Amino acid sequence: MDQTANQLQDQFQQRIDLEQKIEPRDWMPEKYRQTLIRQISQHAHSEIIGMLPEGNWITRAPSLKRKAILLAKVQDEAGHGLYLYSAAETLGISRDEMYEQLHSGKAKYSSIFNYPTLSWADMGAIGWLVDGAAILNQVPLCRTSFGPYARAMVRVCKEESFHQRQGFECLLQLSRGSEVQRQMCQDAINRWWWPSLMMFGPKDDESPNSKLSMQWKIKRFSNDELRQKFVDMIAEQIKLLNMVLPDPDLTWNEQTKHYDYGAINWEEFKQVIQGNGPCNKERLEARKKAWTNGDWVREAATVHAAKQAKRKSEAQTFSAKETQ
Amino acid sequence: MRLYLQKNHYGDYGDGHAGGLEQDAHQDPQKQWPLWEVFMRSKQGLDHKHAGSLHAVDATMALENARDVYTRRKEGVSIWVVESKHIHASDPNAAAEFFEPANDKIYRHPSFYDLPDSLKHM
Ligand SMILES: [Fe+2]
Ligand SMILES: [Fe+2]
C-alpha cells in the first residue's frame, strides 16, 4: 500500500512538472487538496467580502455614470466569488461548509477589506491599487496546476482589467479637479498604499507554506517578487496623476533596476489578520446579516420551485388522461 | 492515505450524487440547492461548451443565474443547464485502458501516408 502511495505521489509530481493540470477526480496528495481548499475558499471569501467596502458608495456615487460603473464592478466581484466557490467545491467541500467557516470567523479573507472607505476617492484607489495588486496575484494563477482553479482564474482575470482601469480613470479625473478633489485623491492614495503592499502576504522568509505551493505549482512567484513588480508598476503610473506615494524611502535603484521602498508595518498586518483591523467586525456582521436576511428568499424560492414542479407533473398526468 | 476519491463531488464528473456533498451535509438538507453545470454557446454556429457550475433551486433559476454570471459581457447566445448528478463520466483512474485502443492506430491520420510531392489536391 505504501509502495502504491509513493508511486502515486511520484506520478503526481511528474504530471505537475510536465505542466499537466490536475482535475478533481485525479489522485492528489491530501495536503494538496487541503491547501487548495484553504486557498481557493479564502480567495472566494475575499471576493464576497470585497463587495462591502465598495457597496458602501453605490448610493452615493457622484454621477449616474459612476454609479453604473461601480455597480457593474461589484456585480463582477460577486461572480468571481461564485467561480471560486465552485472550484473549491470540486475538492469535496460544500458551499454551506465554506459559508459556515467564513461566518464563524474560522476562515480568513484578504486583510485589505478590513479598512474603511471614507471618501469617494477611495473607489478610485481601490480599483487602481487593490484590484491592481489582485491582478498581479491572479494572472499567474491562470496557470496554476489545479484545472478548475485555473479555469476560474481565466474568467476572473478577463473581468479584472476593467476594474483597475475604471479606478485609475476615477482618480485621474479627481487629480485634474479642484484643490479639494486633488486632496481627496492624495488622501485616498495615502491610506490605501501600505495596505495594498500587504496584500501580497508576508515576506518570503516568513512565508512557510510557499515552498510546497511552488513545488506543486499552485504558486508561481514569491510574495516579494510580486510585491516588487507592483511597486515598480505603481511608482510609474502615479506620475500621470501628479500625486505621490506616502513613502519617503521610495527611490529608483539604478543597480537593481527596481524601486526600493520603505519598511512595511507587519505588526499592523498581523493585527488586521487577527481580527483587530478597523472594520473586521463590521464586515463580518454585514456579511452575516445579508445571509440571514436572505433566509426567507431562499426558503420562498425552494417552496415556489416545489409548487411549480408539482403543477407540472399534475398537468402531465391530466393531459395523459385526456389522450387516453 | 486516501488513494482514490470515492465520492464524486463535481458535476463535471457526475455519476450519482449531486455535487456539494449532499450526502454528508450537516446543515438542513432542504437548504442545499442542487448543483448545475452550465454549457454555453458563445456564438451562433458554435457548439455549447462547459462554462462552470452553480447552485439553483430549479432549471429556471439555473438558467437565469447562469445568464447573470456567465453572460454579463455578451459571452453567450444560448445556455444549457443540467443538474450535475445526471452527468456520467469516464473514470480518470482507468483512463489509460479506456483510451488505449486509439494508441496504436496511427494509420487513422492523414500524415501516416507517404505520398509523392507531385500529387496535388489531396
Ligand atoms: Fe475580483
Ligand atoms: Fe476586481
Tab-separated table of C-alpha atoms and ligand atoms in Angstrom:
chain	number	residue	atom	x	y	z
A	1	MET	CA	0.000	0.000	0.000
A	2	ASP	CA	2.764	2.430	0.954
A	3	GLN	CA	4.536	1.446	-2.214
A	4	THR	CA	1.494	2.477	-4.227
A	5	ALA	CA	1.145	5.684	-2.285
A	6	ASN	CA	4.737	6.618	-3.074
A	7	GLN	CA	4.259	5.753	-6.708
A	8	LEU	CA	1.139	7.865	-6.904
A	9	GLN	CA	2.971	10.708	-5.238
A	10	ASP	CA	5.784	10.472	-7.789
A	11	GLN	CA	3.402	10.290	-10.725
A	12	PHE	CA	1.542	13.257	-9.349
A	13	GLN	CA	4.683	15.369	-9.115
A	14	GLN	CA	5.756	14.261	-12.581
A	15	ARG	CA	2.489	15.420	-14.057
A	16	ILE	CA	2.890	18.769	-12.365
A	17	ASP	CA	6.469	19.088	-13.612
A	18	LEU	CA	5.194	18.403	-17.128
A	19	GLU	CA	2.696	21.236	-16.692
A	20	GLN	CA	-0.243	18.851	-16.839
A	21	LYS	CA	-3.318	20.007	-14.983
A	22	ILE	CA	-4.761	18.070	-12.074
A	23	GLU	CA	-8.507	17.517	-12.281
A	24	PRO	CA	-10.886	16.930	-9.356
A	25	ARG	CA	-11.128	13.153	-9.644
A	26	ASP	CA	-7.435	12.611	-10.251
A	27	TRP	CA	-5.353	11.289	-7.412
A	28	MET	CA	-3.781	14.041	-5.345
A	29	PRO	CA	-1.945	14.211	-2.015
A	30	GLU	CA	-4.288	15.069	0.813
A	31	LYS	CA	-2.148	18.102	1.646
A	32	TYR	CA	-2.521	19.395	-1.908
A	33	ARG	CA	-6.278	19.106	-1.588
A	34	GLN	CA	-6.363	20.839	1.796
A	35	THR	CA	-4.018	23.607	0.697
A	36	LEU	CA	-6.180	24.301	-2.321
A	37	ILE	CA	-9.430	24.220	-0.373
A	38	ARG	CA	-7.985	26.760	2.027
A	39	GLN	CA	-6.539	28.992	-0.663
A	40	ILE	CA	-9.488	28.914	-3.068
A	41	SER	CA	-12.121	29.378	-0.387
A	42	GLN	CA	-10.174	32.265	1.146
A	43	HIS	CA	-9.974	33.768	-2.263
A	44	ALA	CA	-13.725	33.326	-2.766
A	45	HIS	CA	-14.452	34.894	0.631
A	46	SER	CA	-12.276	37.860	-0.325
A	47	GLU	CA	-14.318	38.457	-3.458
A	48	ILE	CA	-17.552	38.380	-1.469
A	49	ILE	CA	-16.356	40.494	1.460
A	50	GLY	CA	-14.638	42.739	-1.069
A	51	MET	CA	-18.047	43.877	-2.271
A	52	LEU	CA	-18.774	45.551	1.061
A	53	PRO	CA	-16.319	48.486	1.120
A	54	GLU	CA	-17.381	49.480	-2.390
A	55	GLY	CA	-21.049	48.684	-1.915
A	56	ASN	CA	-20.841	51.393	0.729
A	57	TRP	CA	-20.584	54.027	-2.035
A	58	ILE	CA	-23.039	52.806	-4.647
A	59	THR	CA	-25.871	55.006	-3.415
A	60	ARG	CA	-23.534	57.979	-3.033
A	61	ALA	CA	-21.686	57.848	-6.350
A	62	PRO	CA	-21.235	61.359	-7.738
A	63	SER	CA	-22.929	60.673	-11.068
A	64	LEU	CA	-25.153	58.134	-12.749
A	65	LYS	CA	-22.238	57.034	-14.908
A	66	ARG	CA	-20.013	56.382	-11.878
A	67	LYS	CA	-22.833	54.608	-10.139
A	68	ALA	CA	-23.425	52.264	-13.078
A	69	ILE	CA	-19.683	51.514	-13.295
A	70	LEU	CA	-19.375	50.811	-9.581
A	71	LEU	CA	-22.454	48.627	-9.629
A	72	ALA	CA	-21.059	46.622	-12.543
A	73	LYS	CA	-17.760	46.173	-10.752
A	74	VAL	CA	-19.346	44.997	-7.529
A	75	GLN	CA	-21.514	42.596	-9.544
A	76	ASP	CA	-18.367	41.198	-11.134
A	77	GLU	CA	-16.893	40.541	-7.707
A	78	ALA	CA	-19.971	38.500	-6.789
A	79	GLY	CA	-19.411	36.482	-9.952
A	80	HIS	CA	-15.757	35.948	-9.003
A	81	GLY	CA	-16.912	34.614	-5.667
A	82	LEU	CA	-19.164	32.144	-7.428
A	83	TYR	CA	-16.478	30.908	-9.840
A	84	LEU	CA	-14.119	30.334	-6.947
A	85	TYR	CA	-16.607	28.688	-4.610
A	86	SER	CA	-17.490	26.308	-7.452
A	87	ALA	CA	-13.820	25.486	-7.977
A	88	ALA	CA	-13.380	24.776	-4.259
A	89	GLU	CA	-16.474	22.571	-4.237
A	90	THR	CA	-14.832	20.243	-6.753
A	91	LEU	CA	-12.363	19.364	-3.997
A	92	GLY	CA	-15.073	17.990	-1.763
A	93	ILE	CA	-16.129	20.833	0.471
A	94	SER	CA	-19.705	22.094	0.298
A	95	ARG	CA	-20.744	25.683	-0.232
A	96	ASP	CA	-22.508	25.693	3.118
A	97	GLU	CA	-19.394	24.481	4.897
A	98	MET	CA	-17.410	27.310	3.378
A	99	TYR	CA	-20.009	29.893	4.364
A	100	GLU	CA	-20.024	28.441	7.833
A	101	GLN	CA	-16.228	28.827	8.048
A	102	LEU	CA	-16.469	32.434	6.897
A	103	HIS	CA	-19.315	33.356	9.213
A	104	SER	CA	-17.773	31.728	12.258
A	105	GLY	CA	-14.538	33.622	11.670
A	106	LYS	CA	-12.602	30.403	11.140
A	107	ALA	CA	-11.782	31.225	7.527
A	108	LYS	CA	-9.760	34.256	6.565
A	109	TYR	CA	-10.185	36.691	3.731
A	110	SER	CA	-7.874	39.345	2.352
A	111	SER	CA	-6.855	41.793	5.083
A	112	ILE	CA	-7.345	44.764	2.751
A	113	PHE	CA	-11.119	44.679	3.068
A	114	ASN	CA	-10.928	45.478	6.744
A	115	TYR	CA	-10.091	49.086	6.003
A	116	PRO	CA	-12.833	51.715	5.756
A	117	THR	CA	-13.878	53.586	2.617
A	118	LEU	CA	-14.022	57.170	3.819
A	119	SER	CA	-14.406	59.188	0.632
A	120	TRP	CA	-15.415	58.783	-2.983
A	121	ALA	CA	-11.744	58.830	-3.966
A	122	ASP	CA	-11.408	55.505	-2.172
A	123	MET	CA	-13.380	53.938	-5.023
A	124	GLY	CA	-10.657	55.056	-7.396
A	125	ALA	CA	-7.839	53.998	-5.089
A	126	ILE	CA	-9.376	50.565	-4.558
A	127	GLY	CA	-9.788	49.954	-8.276
A	128	TRP	CA	-6.302	51.118	-9.087
A	129	LEU	CA	-4.315	49.772	-6.124
A	130	VAL	CA	-6.349	46.936	-4.635
A	131	ASP	CA	-7.580	45.438	-7.879
A	132	GLY	CA	-4.180	46.217	-9.368
A	133	ALA	CA	-2.458	44.178	-6.662
A	134	ALA	CA	-5.072	41.447	-7.007
A	135	ILE	CA	-4.429	41.215	-10.744
A	136	LEU	CA	-0.706	40.670	-10.206
A	137	ASN	CA	-1.544	37.847	-7.823
A	138	GLN	CA	-4.184	36.409	-10.102
A	139	VAL	CA	-2.576	36.398	-13.521
A	140	PRO	CA	-0.070	33.644	-12.616
A	141	LEU	CA	-2.936	31.682	-11.078
A	142	CYS	CA	-4.432	31.255	-14.561
A	143	ARG	CA	-1.649	28.665	-14.973
A	144	THR	CA	-1.990	27.089	-11.557
A	145	SER	CA	-1.832	23.292	-11.525
A	146	PHE	CA	-5.402	22.591	-10.434
A	147	GLY	CA	-7.671	22.709	-13.501
A	148	PRO	CA	-10.905	24.159	-12.067
A	149	TYR	CA	-8.965	26.879	-10.203
A	150	ALA	CA	-7.011	27.830	-13.311
A	151	ARG	CA	-10.160	27.980	-15.422
A	152	ALA	CA	-11.943	30.106	-12.840
A	153	MET	CA	-8.986	32.481	-12.761
A	154	VAL	CA	-9.013	32.919	-16.526
A	155	ARG	CA	-12.567	34.176	-16.250
A	156	VAL	CA	-11.731	36.395	-13.298
A	157	CYS	CA	-8.718	37.954	-14.983
A	158	LYS	CA	-10.691	38.794	-18.110
A	159	GLU	CA	-13.060	40.811	-15.973
A	160	GLU	CA	-10.499	42.406	-13.684
A	161	SER	CA	-8.802	44.710	-16.134
A	162	PHE	CA	-11.817	46.984	-16.346
A	163	HIS	CA	-11.771	47.225	-12.549
A	164	GLN	CA	-8.302	48.641	-12.468
A	165	ARG	CA	-8.858	50.951	-15.403
A	166	GLN	CA	-12.055	52.468	-14.051
A	167	GLY	CA	-10.243	53.067	-10.746
A	168	PHE	CA	-7.365	54.870	-12.355
A	169	GLU	CA	-9.710	56.917	-14.518
A	170	CYS	CA	-11.694	57.917	-11.433
A	171	LEU	CA	-8.515	59.159	-9.741
A	172	LEU	CA	-7.306	60.812	-12.911
A	173	GLN	CA	-10.450	62.874	-13.042
A	174	LEU	CA	-10.085	63.871	-9.395
A	175	SER	CA	-6.416	64.697	-9.908
A	176	ARG	CA	-7.403	67.182	-12.591
A	177	GLY	CA	-10.159	68.692	-10.495
A	178	SER	CA	-10.374	71.322	-7.784
A	179	GLU	CA	-7.925	71.640	-4.901
A	180	VAL	CA	-10.334	69.773	-2.635
A	181	GLN	CA	-10.659	66.950	-5.150
A	182	ARG	CA	-6.903	66.731	-5.508
A	183	GLN	CA	-6.519	66.488	-1.750
A	184	MET	CA	-9.156	63.792	-1.621
A	185	CYS	CA	-7.256	61.849	-4.258
A	186	GLN	CA	-3.931	62.121	-2.425
A	187	ASP	CA	-5.550	61.215	0.873
A	188	ALA	CA	-7.070	58.046	-0.575
A	189	ILE	CA	-3.721	57.024	-2.056
A	190	ASN	CA	-2.044	57.666	1.299
A	191	ARG	CA	-4.454	55.423	3.120
A	192	TRP	CA	-4.557	52.546	0.586
A	193	TRP	CA	-0.898	52.316	-0.397
A	194	TRP	CA	0.539	50.374	2.535
A	195	PRO	CA	-2.396	48.006	2.985
A	196	SER	CA	-2.137	47.239	-0.749
A	197	LEU	CA	1.504	46.244	-0.325
A	198	MET	CA	0.469	43.901	2.471
A	199	MET	CA	-1.926	42.133	0.106
A	200	PHE	CA	0.996	40.144	-1.272
A	201	GLY	CA	1.396	38.450	2.072
A	202	PRO	CA	4.335	38.092	4.467
A	203	LYS	CA	7.942	38.414	3.372
A	204	ASP	CA	9.341	35.362	1.633
A	205	ASP	CA	11.442	34.223	4.587
A	206	GLU	CA	8.348	34.319	6.784
A	207	SER	CA	6.043	32.506	4.421
A	208	PRO	CA	6.369	28.867	5.476
A	209	ASN	CA	3.866	27.277	3.081
A	210	SER	CA	5.289	28.860	-0.011
A	211	LYS	CA	7.871	26.212	-0.826
A	212	LEU	CA	5.405	23.377	-1.197
A	213	SER	CA	2.958	25.585	-3.082
A	214	MET	CA	5.735	26.438	-5.513
A	215	GLN	CA	6.656	22.787	-5.946
A	216	TRP	CA	3.025	21.993	-6.685
A	217	LYS	CA	2.756	24.998	-8.974
A	218	ILE	CA	-0.160	26.352	-7.035
A	219	LYS	CA	2.004	29.403	-6.646
A	220	ARG	CA	4.414	30.586	-9.321
A	221	PHE	CA	6.032	33.706	-7.930
A	222	SER	CA	7.037	34.539	-4.409
A	223	ASN	CA	5.269	37.216	-2.377
A	224	ASP	CA	8.241	39.561	-2.532
A	225	GLU	CA	8.667	39.138	-6.280
A	226	LEU	CA	5.061	40.109	-6.903
A	227	ARG	CA	5.235	42.962	-4.419
A	228	GLN	CA	8.279	44.386	-6.189
A	229	LYS	CA	6.504	44.153	-9.522
A	230	PHE	CA	3.598	46.074	-8.052
A	231	VAL	CA	5.788	48.820	-6.616
A	232	ASP	CA	7.598	49.241	-9.934
A	233	MET	CA	4.313	49.469	-11.784
A	234	ILE	CA	2.561	51.899	-9.446
A	235	ALA	CA	5.600	54.141	-8.920
A	236	GLU	CA	5.499	54.876	-12.639
A	237	GLN	CA	1.742	55.141	-13.021
A	238	ILE	CA	1.361	57.637	-10.197
A	239	LYS	CA	3.344	60.183	-12.181
A	240	LEU	CA	0.366	60.524	-14.510
A	241	LEU	CA	-1.751	61.516	-11.548
A	242	ASN	CA	0.764	64.073	-10.283
A	243	MET	CA	0.382	62.565	-6.852
A	244	VAL	CA	2.944	60.953	-4.547
A	245	LEU	CA	3.184	57.638	-2.760
A	246	PRO	CA	3.390	58.002	1.030
A	247	ASP	CA	6.855	56.510	1.275
A	248	PRO	CA	9.892	58.804	1.719
A	249	ASP	CA	12.194	55.846	1.046
A	250	LEU	CA	10.789	55.150	-2.383
A	251	THR	CA	13.654	55.563	-4.842
A	252	TRP	CA	14.709	54.170	-8.171
A	253	ASN	CA	17.653	51.845	-7.777
A	254	GLU	CA	19.871	52.032	-10.833
A	255	GLN	CA	21.703	48.835	-9.878
A	256	THR	CA	18.736	46.547	-9.394
A	257	LYS	CA	16.588	48.380	-11.959
A	258	HIS	CA	13.793	48.341	-9.419
A	259	TYR	CA	12.284	50.792	-6.969
A	260	ASP	CA	13.457	50.465	-3.392
A	261	TYR	CA	10.718	51.004	-0.863
A	262	GLY	CA	10.378	51.562	2.858
A	263	ALA	CA	9.645	49.059	5.603
A	264	ILE	CA	6.141	47.628	5.806
A	265	ASN	CA	4.412	47.706	9.172
A	266	TRP	CA	3.995	43.974	9.647
A	267	GLU	CA	2.621	44.452	13.120
A	268	GLU	CA	-0.367	46.219	11.618
A	269	PHE	CA	-0.783	43.381	9.127
A	270	LYS	CA	-0.729	40.849	11.950
A	271	GLN	CA	-3.298	42.792	13.911
A	272	VAL	CA	-5.679	43.036	10.951
A	273	ILE	CA	-5.312	39.322	10.186
A	274	GLN	CA	-6.059	38.522	13.815
A	275	GLY	CA	-9.305	40.416	13.613
A	276	ASN	CA	-8.248	43.746	15.049
A	277	GLY	CA	-8.356	45.836	11.897
A	278	PRO	CA	-10.576	48.915	11.734
A	279	CYS	CA	-13.532	47.104	10.106
A	280	ASN	CA	-13.179	43.369	10.761
A	281	LYS	CA	-16.227	43.216	12.965
A	282	GLU	CA	-18.334	45.412	10.768
A	283	ARG	CA	-17.567	43.403	7.633
A	284	LEU	CA	-18.362	40.064	9.175
A	285	GLU	CA	-21.543	41.417	10.747
A	286	ALA	CA	-22.678	42.843	7.413
A	287	ARG	CA	-21.973	39.575	5.663
A	288	LYS	CA	-23.825	37.509	8.258
A	289	LYS	CA	-26.739	39.914	8.210
A	290	ALA	CA	-27.014	39.660	4.430
A	291	TRP	CA	-27.010	35.894	4.683
A	292	THR	CA	-29.627	35.721	7.441
A	293	ASN	CA	-31.810	38.325	5.775
A	294	GLY	CA	-31.757	36.208	2.642
A	295	ASP	CA	-33.159	33.232	4.521
A	296	TRP	CA	-36.782	33.830	3.623
A	297	VAL	CA	-35.876	34.447	-0.031
A	298	ARG	CA	-34.142	31.085	-0.268
A	299	GLU	CA	-36.996	29.418	1.530
A	300	ALA	CA	-39.577	31.028	-0.758
A	301	ALA	CA	-37.625	30.002	-3.841
A	302	THR	CA	-37.498	26.407	-2.642
A	303	VAL	CA	-41.232	26.324	-1.942
A	304	HIS	CA	-42.023	28.003	-5.250
A	305	ALA	CA	-39.911	25.501	-7.170
A	306	ALA	CA	-41.640	22.598	-5.437
A	307	LYS	CA	-45.017	24.075	-6.299
A	308	GLN	CA	-44.065	24.562	-9.926
A	309	ALA	CA	-42.771	21.010	-10.175
A	310	LYS	CA	-46.000	19.673	-8.661
A	311	ARG	CA	-48.140	21.683	-11.078
A	312	LYS	CA	-46.151	20.488	-13.994
A	313	SER	CA	-46.469	16.839	-13.031
A	314	GLU	CA	-50.208	17.268	-12.418
A	315	ALA	CA	-50.647	18.864	-15.823
A	316	GLN	CA	-48.780	15.968	-17.381
A	317	THR	CA	-50.971	13.378	-15.655
A	318	PHE	CA	-54.027	15.319	-16.762
A	319	SER	CA	-53.027	15.501	-20.417
A	320	ALA	CA	-52.041	11.835	-20.346
A	321	LYS	CA	-55.597	11.008	-19.212
A	322	GLU	CA	-57.057	13.251	-21.900
A	323	THR	CA	-55.316	11.420	-24.673
A	324	GLN	CA	-56.309	8.012	-23.407
B	1	MET	CA	-3.550	7.873	2.934
B	2	ARG	CA	-6.689	8.105	0.846
B	3	LEU	CA	-5.842	6.723	-2.561
B	4	TYR	CA	-8.916	7.437	-4.570
B	5	LEU	CA	-11.780	9.771	-4.154
B	6	GLN	CA	-14.780	7.648	-3.555
B	7	LYS	CA	-17.351	10.371	-3.806
B	8	ASN	CA	-17.814	12.406	-6.902
B	9	HIS	CA	-18.028	15.957	-5.871
B	10	TYR	CA	-18.306	17.764	-9.086
B	11	GLY	CA	-20.977	17.741	-11.701
B	12	ASP	CA	-18.349	17.822	-14.376
B	13	TYR	CA	-17.705	14.290	-13.291
B	14	GLY	CA	-21.254	13.348	-12.391
B	15	ASP	CA	-22.416	9.837	-11.619
B	16	GLY	CA	-24.859	9.514	-8.824
B	17	HIS	CA	-24.584	12.129	-6.147
B	18	ALA	CA	-25.072	15.740	-6.900
B	19	GLY	CA	-22.091	17.915	-6.173
B	20	GLY	CA	-21.641	19.830	-2.982
B	21	LEU	CA	-21.628	16.753	-0.787
B	22	GLU	CA	-25.396	16.463	-0.415
B	23	GLN	CA	-24.967	13.236	1.479
B	24	ASP	CA	-22.994	14.484	4.430
B	25	ALA	CA	-24.422	17.945	4.603
B	26	HIS	CA	-24.695	18.748	8.255
B	27	GLN	CA	-26.990	21.664	7.573
B	28	ASP	CA	-30.661	21.323	6.762
B	29	PRO	CA	-30.648	19.327	3.518
B	30	GLN	CA	-33.693	21.320	2.427
B	31	LYS	CA	-31.465	24.315	2.109
B	32	GLN	CA	-28.833	22.708	-0.075
B	33	TRP	CA	-29.810	23.584	-3.567
B	34	PRO	CA	-28.649	21.164	-6.230
B	35	LEU	CA	-25.600	21.868	-8.336
B	36	TRP	CA	-25.998	22.541	-12.044
B	37	GLU	CA	-23.493	22.520	-14.860
B	38	VAL	CA	-23.686	25.376	-17.306
B	39	PHE	CA	-22.900	24.992	-21.007
B	40	MET	CA	-22.785	27.968	-23.274
B	41	ARG	CA	-22.871	28.638	-26.985
B	42	SER	CA	-20.712	31.706	-27.373
B	43	LYS	CA	-21.746	32.452	-30.946
B	44	GLN	CA	-24.360	31.183	-33.337
B	45	GLY	CA	-22.880	28.232	-35.206
B	46	LEU	CA	-20.540	27.082	-32.426
B	47	ASP	CA	-21.192	24.230	-30.045
B	48	HIS	CA	-22.028	24.562	-26.370
B	49	LYS	CA	-19.044	24.450	-24.077
B	50	HIS	CA	-18.792	23.924	-20.337
B	51	ALA	CA	-18.696	27.310	-18.649
B	52	GLY	CA	-18.936	26.457	-14.970
B	53	SER	CA	-21.406	25.432	-12.327
B	54	LEU	CA	-23.816	26.988	-9.877
B	55	HIS	CA	-26.452	26.108	-7.322
B	56	ALA	CA	-30.093	26.726	-8.136
B	57	VAL	CA	-33.401	25.510	-6.888
B	58	ASP	CA	-34.695	24.507	-10.336
B	59	ALA	CA	-33.899	24.736	-14.037
B	60	THR	CA	-35.496	28.142	-14.480
B	61	MET	CA	-33.396	29.668	-11.742
B	62	ALA	CA	-30.311	27.869	-13.005
B	63	LEU	CA	-30.786	29.407	-16.450
B	64	GLU	CA	-31.398	32.885	-15.094
B	65	ASN	CA	-28.448	32.739	-12.740
B	66	ALA	CA	-26.247	31.359	-15.487
B	67	ARG	CA	-27.238	34.286	-17.670
B	68	ASP	CA	-26.438	36.720	-14.863
B	69	VAL	CA	-22.999	35.341	-14.053
B	70	TYR	CA	-21.712	33.948	-17.311
B	71	THR	CA	-23.055	36.325	-19.975
B	72	ARG	CA	-22.650	39.792	-18.477
B	73	ARG	CA	-20.475	40.750	-21.432
B	74	LYS	CA	-22.400	39.013	-24.175
B	75	GLU	CA	-20.361	35.823	-23.846
B	76	GLY	CA	-23.289	33.651	-24.866
B	77	VAL	CA	-26.284	33.357	-27.162
B	78	SER	CA	-27.618	30.083	-25.782
B	79	ILE	CA	-27.309	28.274	-22.462
B	80	TRP	CA	-27.866	24.674	-21.426
B	81	VAL	CA	-28.060	23.705	-17.789
B	82	VAL	CA	-28.095	20.182	-16.493
B	83	GLU	CA	-28.237	19.026	-12.927
B	84	SER	CA	-24.741	17.776	-12.184
B	85	LYS	CA	-25.856	14.428	-10.836
B	86	HIS	CA	-27.198	13.489	-14.268
B	87	ILE	CA	-23.806	13.632	-15.930
B	88	HIS	CA	-21.915	10.386	-16.360
B	89	ALA	CA	-18.196	10.486	-16.765
B	90	SER	CA	-15.354	8.165	-17.655
B	91	ASP	CA	-13.109	7.208	-14.781
B	92	PRO	CA	-9.809	9.110	-14.776
B	93	ASN	CA	-8.153	6.242	-12.905
B	94	ALA	CA	-8.996	3.919	-15.765
B	95	ALA	CA	-8.207	6.406	-18.500
B	96	ALA	CA	-5.126	4.554	-19.729
B	97	GLU	CA	-7.023	1.326	-20.501
B	98	PHE	CA	-10.147	3.114	-21.585
B	99	PHE	CA	-8.457	5.151	-24.279
B	100	GLU	CA	-5.816	2.563	-25.105
B	101	PRO	CA	-7.472	1.311	-28.353
B	102	ALA	CA	-6.629	4.562	-30.149
B	103	ASN	CA	-2.933	4.461	-29.277
B	104	ASP	CA	-1.614	2.155	-31.993
B	105	LYS	CA	-3.735	3.279	-34.927
B	106	ILE	CA	-1.621	5.932	-36.477
B	107	TYR	CA	-2.912	4.906	-39.936
B	108	ARG	CA	-6.056	6.819	-38.996
B	109	HIS	CA	-4.174	10.055	-39.524
B	110	PRO	CA	-3.558	11.532	-42.981
B	111	SER	CA	0.101	12.124	-42.170
B	112	PHE	CA	0.662	8.334	-41.997
B	113	TYR	CA	0.616	8.108	-45.787
B	114	ASP	CA	3.833	8.967	-47.563
B	115	LEU	CA	2.878	10.257	-50.986
B	116	PRO	CA	4.875	11.986	-53.741
B	117	ASP	CA	5.031	15.774	-53.598
B	118	SER	CA	3.816	15.946	-57.173
B	119	LEU	CA	0.425	14.653	-56.076
B	120	LYS	CA	-1.841	17.709	-55.943
B	121	HIS	CA	-5.141	18.498	-54.291
B	122	MET	CA	-5.055	15.718	-51.718
C	1	FE	FE	-12.477	40.104	-8.230
C	2	FE	FE	-11.929	43.302	-9.061
